[in-house]
XYZ file of C-alpha atoms in Angstrom:
535
model
C -0.004 -0.042 0.166
C 2.518 2.475 0.949
C 4.650 1.696 -2.180
C 1.574 2.687 -4.363
C 0.637 5.787 -2.448
C 4.203 7.106 -2.740
C 4.397 6.308 -6.285
C 1.213 8.082 -7.048
C 2.191 11.133 -4.988
C 5.535 11.462 -6.727
C 4.431 10.733 -10.189
C 1.235 12.669 -10.151
C 2.408 15.671 -8.308
C 5.509 15.990 -10.413
C 3.733 15.611 -13.651
C 0.969 18.001 -12.733
C 3.346 20.656 -11.672
C 5.551 20.438 -14.820
C 2.587 20.355 -17.071
C 1.037 23.427 -15.684
C 4.214 25.210 -15.377
C 4.808 24.703 -18.937
C 1.416 25.857 -19.771
C 1.425 28.973 -17.846
C 4.471 30.515 -19.627
C 1.481 32.423 -21.372
C 3.723 33.931 -23.996
C 1.643 35.727 -26.684
C 2.051 32.804 -28.957
C -0.500 30.428 -30.401
C -1.827 27.478 -28.255
C -0.154 25.013 -30.541
C 3.220 26.411 -29.640
C 2.265 26.063 -25.946
C 1.498 22.557 -26.346
C 4.459 21.571 -28.246
C 6.462 23.698 -25.633
C 4.894 21.886 -22.710
C 5.639 18.434 -24.162
C 9.370 19.553 -24.559
C 9.569 20.546 -21.068
C 8.140 17.421 -19.854
C 10.193 15.208 -22.018
C 13.263 17.024 -20.850
C 12.621 16.869 -17.154
C 11.154 13.322 -16.909
C 13.352 11.633 -19.563
C 10.071 10.077 -20.721
C 8.073 10.073 -23.962
C 5.035 12.487 -23.412
C 1.878 12.834 -25.469
C -0.564 15.787 -24.919
C -3.693 15.770 -27.025
C -4.667 19.340 -26.503
C -3.814 22.497 -24.511
C -6.433 25.212 -24.332
C -5.544 28.968 -22.906
C -8.275 31.346 -22.482
C -6.873 34.758 -21.548
C -8.460 37.189 -19.359
C -8.039 38.781 -15.939
C -8.273 35.258 -14.801
C -6.807 33.074 -17.226
C -8.175 29.404 -17.731
C -5.820 26.674 -18.788
C -7.060 23.114 -19.669
C -5.764 20.264 -21.450
C -5.873 16.472 -22.036
C -5.334 13.690 -22.545
C -1.845 13.686 -21.134
C 0.330 10.495 -21.216
C 3.697 9.856 -19.979
C 5.426 6.787 -21.026
C 8.610 5.476 -19.528
C 11.268 4.907 -22.450
C 12.505 1.450 -20.833
C 8.849 0.158 -20.784
C 7.221 1.260 -24.145
C 5.267 -2.141 -24.457
C 3.082 -1.555 -21.466
C 0.418 1.114 -20.102
C 1.621 4.507 -19.716
C 3.425 5.378 -16.496
C 0.896 8.322 -16.018
C -2.318 9.042 -17.827
C -4.612 11.979 -17.032
C -7.790 12.371 -19.049
C -7.938 16.091 -18.448
C -6.614 18.800 -16.387
C -7.846 22.327 -15.688
C -6.780 25.296 -13.601
C -7.373 29.181 -13.523
C -4.617 31.850 -12.545
C -4.733 35.549 -12.154
C -2.150 37.852 -13.936
C -1.373 39.331 -10.487
C -0.269 35.856 -9.306
C 2.176 35.526 -12.236
C 3.716 38.907 -11.785
C 5.167 38.167 -8.504
C 7.920 35.575 -7.466
C 7.134 32.804 -6.853
C 4.210 32.761 -9.333
C 1.193 31.008 -7.522
C -1.614 28.921 -8.898
C -4.651 28.433 -6.606
C -5.808 24.788 -7.959
C -5.205 22.101 -10.417
C -8.107 19.684 -10.866
C -7.106 16.365 -12.516
C -9.727 13.925 -13.899
C -9.102 10.223 -14.952
C -5.534 10.079 -13.126
C -4.221 6.544 -13.808
C -0.689 5.451 -12.932
C 0.703 2.269 -14.068
C 3.819 1.093 -11.946
C 6.090 -1.244 -14.187
C 7.632 -4.458 -12.989
C 11.152 -4.131 -11.580
C 13.692 -5.532 -13.976
C 16.888 -4.843 -11.755
C 18.157 -7.067 -9.150
C 18.668 -6.021 -5.515
C 22.476 -5.827 -6.266
C 21.840 -3.879 -9.417
C 19.867 -1.268 -7.628
C 22.274 -1.058 -4.838
C 25.193 -0.469 -7.407
C 23.173 2.020 -9.146
C 22.300 3.913 -5.972
C 26.011 4.013 -5.058
C 27.060 5.351 -8.488
C 24.531 8.215 -8.149
C 25.744 9.027 -4.651
C 29.343 8.943 -5.899
C 28.499 11.611 -8.531
C 27.142 14.078 -5.952
C 29.245 16.871 -4.763
C 30.855 16.350 -1.442
C 31.429 19.966 -0.520
C 30.171 23.324 -1.774
C 31.616 26.709 -0.740
C 28.231 28.270 -1.549
C 24.856 26.935 -1.744
C 22.816 28.328 -4.595
C 19.166 28.516 -4.734
C 17.225 25.443 -5.307
C 15.991 26.678 -8.699
C 19.554 27.341 -9.753
C 20.690 24.007 -8.795
C 17.808 22.227 -10.383
C 16.878 24.586 -13.093
C 13.267 24.602 -11.682
C 10.926 27.466 -12.456
C 9.828 29.493 -9.272
C 6.219 28.424 -9.218
C 4.112 27.209 -6.346
C 0.558 25.420 -6.635
C -1.483 25.804 -3.743
C -3.594 22.567 -4.236
C -3.907 19.725 -6.589
C -7.056 17.508 -6.317
C -7.910 14.197 -7.964
C -10.881 11.894 -7.253
C -11.081 8.077 -7.986
C -7.534 7.972 -9.243
C -6.192 4.419 -9.901
C -2.908 2.911 -9.506
C -2.082 -0.381 -11.224
C 0.982 -2.582 -10.233
C 2.025 -4.428 -13.233
C 3.430 -8.176 -12.768
C 6.580 -9.255 -14.533
C 4.620 -12.101 -16.149
C 2.282 -10.545 -18.774
C -0.094 -13.581 -18.226
C -0.804 -12.672 -14.614
C -3.361 -10.115 -13.521
C -2.250 -6.683 -12.257
C -3.084 -5.378 -8.849
C -5.336 -2.295 -8.867
C -5.600 0.337 -6.172
C -8.163 3.112 -6.027
C -7.667 6.432 -4.509
C -11.144 7.742 -3.603
C -9.675 11.135 -2.859
C -6.365 12.743 -3.323
C -5.591 16.516 -2.326
C -1.848 17.711 -2.422
C -1.132 21.287 -1.114
C 1.828 23.902 -1.504
C 3.236 22.059 -4.476
C 6.670 22.977 -5.837
C 9.800 20.735 -6.849
C 12.032 22.387 -4.276
C 10.038 21.856 -1.022
C 8.025 19.275 0.957
C 4.337 18.987 -0.120
C 1.280 18.409 2.200
C -0.939 15.729 1.081
C -4.098 13.913 2.264
C -5.422 10.550 0.491
C -7.982 7.839 1.039
C -6.719 4.750 -0.417
C -8.767 1.547 -1.140
C -6.507 -1.253 -0.326
C -7.295 -4.684 -1.942
C -5.879 -7.144 0.503
C -6.659 -6.861 3.347
C -9.745 -4.853 1.838
C -10.351 -1.680 3.473
C -9.886 2.135 3.398
C -6.496 3.700 4.511
C -6.684 7.585 5.321
C -3.236 9.019 5.291
C -2.033 12.478 5.592
C 1.529 14.031 5.820
C 4.309 15.608 3.741
C 6.124 14.226 0.689
C 9.136 15.494 -0.966
C 10.956 17.516 -2.329
C 11.128 15.062 -5.257
C 14.684 13.773 -5.855
C 14.869 13.753 -9.658
C 18.349 11.823 -9.794
C 17.439 9.188 -7.147
C 13.595 9.042 -6.625
C 13.931 6.269 -4.083
C 15.540 8.896 -1.782
C 12.565 11.225 -1.663
C 11.605 11.675 1.883
C 8.218 11.444 3.572
C 6.468 11.981 6.906
C 2.945 10.853 7.313
C 0.252 9.229 9.652
C -2.150 6.663 8.663
C -5.421 5.088 9.913
C -6.568 1.580 8.402
C -10.268 1.128 9.105
C -12.582 -1.978 9.217
C -10.028 -3.909 7.084
C -11.524 -7.230 6.051
C -8.780 -10.033 6.806
C -10.953 -12.510 5.091
C -9.781 -11.256 1.701
C -6.399 -12.953 2.601
C -6.679 -16.662 2.134
C -6.705 -18.604 5.477
C -7.398 -15.959 8.083
C -10.396 -13.785 9.121
C -11.417 -10.779 11.288
C -11.811 -7.026 11.010
C -8.567 -5.069 11.630
C -8.124 -1.495 12.912
C -4.789 0.162 12.734
C -3.096 3.503 13.111
C 0.451 5.014 13.265
C 3.126 7.110 11.823
C 5.540 6.395 8.729
C 8.513 8.207 7.389
C 12.004 8.165 6.002
C 12.786 7.978 2.207
C 10.870 5.715 -0.281
C 13.604 3.185 -0.234
C 13.391 2.770 3.414
C 10.127 3.722 5.101
C 9.935 3.050 9.027
C 6.261 2.880 10.197
C 5.392 2.566 14.013
C 1.855 1.930 14.858
C -0.894 -0.216 16.732
C -3.569 -2.684 15.571
C -6.493 -4.377 16.924
C -8.358 -7.405 15.626
C -11.190 -8.158 17.978
C -12.068 -11.464 16.265
C -9.075 -12.783 14.634
C -9.545 -16.374 13.324
C -7.893 -19.062 11.226
C -9.687 -21.304 8.543
C -9.090 -24.591 10.508
C -12.115 -24.683 12.737
C -10.795 -22.902 15.810
C -12.770 -20.141 17.615
C -11.971 -16.447 17.123
C -9.669 -14.475 19.540
C -8.727 -10.729 19.940
C -5.236 -9.770 18.779
C -3.825 -6.440 20.084
C -0.440 -5.403 18.362
C 2.278 -2.711 18.426
C 4.733 -2.864 15.556
C 7.780 -1.151 14.165
C 8.368 -2.101 10.723
C 10.823 -0.922 7.755
C 9.298 -1.235 4.216
C 11.332 -0.969 1.082
C 9.060 1.164 -1.019
C 10.674 0.056 -4.175
C 9.711 -3.635 -3.779
C 7.300 -3.704 -0.922
C 9.539 -5.927 1.268
C 8.642 -5.488 4.890
C 10.889 -6.279 7.871
C 9.509 -6.447 11.531
C 11.570 -4.737 14.130
C 9.764 -6.021 16.150
C 5.987 -6.612 16.352
C 4.647 -7.262 19.748
C 1.070 -8.762 20.218
C -1.160 -10.101 22.651
C -3.255 -13.079 21.688
C -6.341 -13.437 23.523
C -6.161 -12.149 27.202
C -2.645 -13.449 28.199
C -0.528 -14.765 25.453
C 2.206 -12.209 24.520
C 3.953 -12.887 21.226
C 7.085 -11.183 20.036
C 7.898 -11.430 16.227
C 10.935 -10.331 14.140
C 11.605 -11.025 10.629
C 10.582 -10.331 7.125
C 7.708 -10.524 4.534
C 9.533 -10.441 1.277
C 8.939 -10.995 -2.312
C 9.362 -14.527 -3.610
C 12.036 -14.870 -6.334
C 10.739 -17.956 -7.994
C 6.987 -17.324 -7.896
C 4.209 -14.852 -7.352
C 3.745 -13.618 -3.842
C 5.548 -13.014 -0.779
C 7.382 -15.201 1.734
C 6.629 -14.869 5.430
C 9.930 -15.680 7.274
C 9.776 -14.953 10.931
C 11.397 -15.658 14.214
C 8.808 -15.829 17.044
C 8.861 -15.853 20.905
C 6.316 -16.634 23.667
C 7.576 -15.843 26.995
C 4.665 -16.679 29.242
C 1.577 -17.516 27.292
C -1.432 -19.683 27.624
C -1.621 -22.929 25.848
C -5.465 -23.042 25.705
C -5.552 -19.841 23.813
C -3.111 -20.952 21.324
C -4.793 -24.185 20.698
C -8.422 -22.652 20.567
C -7.309 -21.030 17.298
C -6.582 -24.346 15.293
C -8.880 -26.949 17.054
C -12.741 -27.461 17.146
C -14.203 -27.403 20.592
C -12.518 -27.347 24.025
C -8.558 -27.387 23.710
C -7.164 -30.579 25.090
C -4.771 -28.920 27.332
C -4.155 -25.772 29.541
C -1.051 -24.375 30.982
C 1.735 -21.865 30.808
C 3.812 -22.160 27.598
C 7.091 -20.670 26.403
C 8.085 -21.096 22.771
C 11.047 -20.106 20.770
C 10.571 -20.942 17.134
C 10.497 -19.909 13.505
C 7.440 -19.283 11.043
C 7.610 -19.882 7.403
C 4.822 -19.302 5.067
C 5.762 -19.624 1.295
C 3.350 -18.227 -1.323
C 0.914 -20.462 -3.080
C -2.851 -20.860 -3.762
C -3.313 -23.466 -0.798
C -4.639 -22.582 2.423
C -2.368 -21.020 5.017
C -2.386 -24.054 7.412
C -1.351 -26.083 4.434
C 1.678 -23.916 3.556
C 2.701 -22.768 7.099
C 5.750 -24.567 8.703
C 6.320 -23.564 12.499
C 9.133 -25.225 14.105
C 11.235 -24.717 17.313
C 11.364 -25.682 21.001
C 8.643 -25.364 23.728
C 8.306 -25.619 27.689
C 4.907 -26.123 29.187
C 4.371 -25.693 32.818
C 1.430 -26.346 35.283
C -0.292 -28.342 32.573
C -3.529 -30.062 32.900
C -5.924 -31.759 30.611
C -9.399 -30.515 29.920
C -10.468 -33.959 28.957
C -11.721 -35.802 31.996
C -10.657 -39.034 30.390
C -7.177 -38.006 29.765
C -6.640 -36.180 33.034
C -7.799 -39.423 34.788
C -5.078 -41.389 32.909
C -2.525 -38.922 34.013
C -3.845 -38.893 37.767
C -3.675 -42.838 37.707
C -0.069 -42.706 36.189
C 1.011 -40.423 39.063
C -0.649 -42.647 41.712
C 0.844 -45.919 40.487
C 4.180 -44.153 39.944
C 4.474 -43.188 43.609
C 3.241 -46.462 44.877
C -0.085 -45.222 46.271
C -2.647 -46.798 43.574
C -5.725 -46.042 45.717
C -4.865 -42.681 47.054
C -7.768 -40.557 45.989
C -6.104 -37.295 47.313
C -3.773 -37.624 44.342
C -5.877 -35.754 41.587
C -5.892 -33.196 38.993
C -1.951 -33.462 38.916
C 0.036 -30.960 37.058
C 2.646 -31.747 34.590
C 5.560 -30.268 32.858
C 6.508 -30.698 29.323
C 9.296 -29.761 27.020
C 10.646 -30.625 23.750
C 11.174 -29.745 20.008
C 8.162 -29.620 17.526
C 7.465 -29.039 13.881
C 3.973 -28.028 12.860
C 3.114 -28.492 9.121
C 0.201 -30.033 7.077
C -2.346 -29.851 9.640
C -0.122 -31.706 12.206
C 2.283 -31.156 15.100
C 5.253 -33.574 15.172
C 7.466 -34.051 18.170
C 10.829 -35.672 17.398
C 11.580 -35.272 21.234
C 8.942 -34.760 23.728
C 9.404 -35.229 27.553
C 6.887 -34.546 30.434
C 6.805 -34.912 34.187
C 4.371 -35.753 36.877
C 4.948 -36.568 40.467
C 6.559 -40.137 40.605
C 7.031 -40.320 36.680
C 8.982 -39.147 33.905
C 7.793 -39.867 30.332
C 9.933 -39.486 27.060
C 8.127 -39.686 23.624
C 8.047 -39.112 20.084
C 5.191 -38.781 17.921
C 2.495 -36.649 16.316
C -0.899 -34.674 17.240
C -3.252 -34.065 14.178
C -5.630 -31.026 14.573
C -8.123 -32.796 12.636
C -10.067 -35.085 15.108
C -7.348 -34.220 17.759
C -5.705 -37.668 17.154
C -2.517 -38.861 19.128
C 0.154 -41.122 17.981
C 3.082 -41.444 20.343
C 5.513 -44.001 21.409
C 8.430 -43.831 24.101
C 9.150 -45.170 27.455
C 8.070 -44.149 31.001
C 10.281 -44.199 34.275
C 8.536 -44.739 37.582
C 9.621 -44.228 41.105
C 7.825 -47.344 42.430
C 8.452 -50.911 41.807
C 5.884 -52.916 39.850
C 4.674 -54.651 43.003
C 3.743 -51.137 44.552
C 1.831 -50.188 41.496
C -1.129 -52.415 42.330
C -2.732 -53.691 45.601
C -3.948 -57.009 46.956
C -2.671 -60.409 46.269
C -1.191 -59.344 42.719
C 1.162 -57.016 44.430
C 2.664 -60.072 46.341
C 2.715 -61.933 43.107
C 4.742 -59.185 41.296
C 7.306 -58.591 44.035
C 9.999 -60.879 42.684
C 9.748 -59.092 39.291
C 10.648 -55.652 41.013
C 14.313 -56.051 40.381
C 13.805 -57.358 36.822
C 12.172 -53.926 35.683
C 14.436 -51.597 37.748
C 17.121 -49.869 35.790
C 19.332 -46.764 37.261
C 16.886 -46.589 40.298
C 13.564 -46.634 38.398
C 10.973 -49.024 36.864
C 11.140 -48.471 33.073
C 8.588 -49.672 30.566
C 8.017 -48.999 26.756
C 4.601 -47.224 26.151
C 2.417 -45.843 23.639
C -0.309 -43.323 23.523
C -2.900 -43.453 20.580
C -6.575 -42.589 20.097
C -7.929 -39.185 20.457
C -7.604 -36.364 23.114
C -11.089 -37.265 24.274
C -10.635 -41.030 24.057
C -7.004 -41.830 24.645
C -5.483 -45.293 24.629
C -2.538 -46.061 26.875
C -0.574 -49.229 26.494
C 2.547 -50.709 27.999
C 4.463 -53.099 25.764
C 5.246 -55.807 28.447
C 6.806 -58.161 26.214
C 9.386 -55.527 25.082
C 9.970 -54.613 28.656
C 10.635 -58.218 29.479
C 13.016 -58.769 26.663
C 15.007 -55.672 27.529
C 14.844 -56.690 31.275
C 16.443 -60.148 30.526
C 19.025 -58.565 28.127
C 20.216 -56.195 30.725
C 20.383 -59.233 33.139
C 22.292 -61.383 30.715
């Protein structure tokens, strides 16, 4: 969005200014001569091909100047739409305003303003080399600073206001088979316009993705003719009622506001956003997201870098994100490549975004990971890869069946199988994870409860909340203390058989679903391992 707004302001303002400046020379010549002169000035100043259909000058105490259509075409992109097209421009100016320096024009009205931004053909390395060459040509020291008009050869003309309604900006793709992106500016007003000073502007931009209106106001310029990417700006923005569902895979209504500034090739924006009902298209429930962000945008290609963005998911889950959203080199779209941290979040809030119904667990979670979302037509959850390490403290299961199994495990592990006071035990988890294709895989997962330690590897599928884990469990008590009655006496001779490094150890598996888990102990494998150790 910012790239388009800046391109529009830079291109439209410069073109409008130079066109009228050329027109208001108002020498006692024919209108045809003025049209030719205007074209010559524009072509020389913009290094572009210019077409001007007509130029009308009606002399009088207040002189009327009108013309169009006006088309400006980049000489390196003759096979695409003109860089700037204006159906018609019109202004009036008094002789008194022309007799005093600087000459002033009250207002220019533009109709049918359309800007086509050509695709970038240079690589980042080539752009950097070109910018370095331009900087090397700049004078390092001047004993005397001449006036801007002498340095730039600009006429001393100031335009009080330029207005354009329903202007369009089209971003052309490199691949001509793909559709261009189209932006609409419902209102654009630029004030105090001259090429040797900053210009004030107001604009309302219709943003396509996420769909919504952006109101922005600030200053832009002066336009840097030699290196346009170094043109400065300083502005505020307000993004209202943005529809996130226009981005595949997510939903909600976003409100954002803040400030951005710098130069076109490096725009820094600071702001806040609120999405009261953010959701993912995987069946979970909505949650509020409240964010503060600092981002750097390369206005020449739209790449965005978070430095950082900090958000609160739900009520109590803080998320800190750094990284970039950059244009993909091998396909259409952008790649999201971020590092993320959750220092003290709530697991139930995270899970509620991606699972139907009540989340299987709750607890305090810490995550240090990375998020990669390559471009593509598939849903976000099918393209997203989230990986890293996590710890989970004070964890309990919302499923009564699963929590009952955990309570039973703790009672037996402590040698107190019938102690009803051991209930709602909490556990601590830690491990590595990789979430992709609608599933979380755990190459290494461990958790503790009173009396037991479990080490597992396996997966958890969001669809159906299915479990598939295998590993081993180490228990404080011997096998005979895990049960009561006569069976305990019969198993007492086996206590030593299954003891290893001061604990009873068994291979286990967990299958089924979070609502109906199936725990199993591979007794045969345990006996084989026990006899192998004894041998």
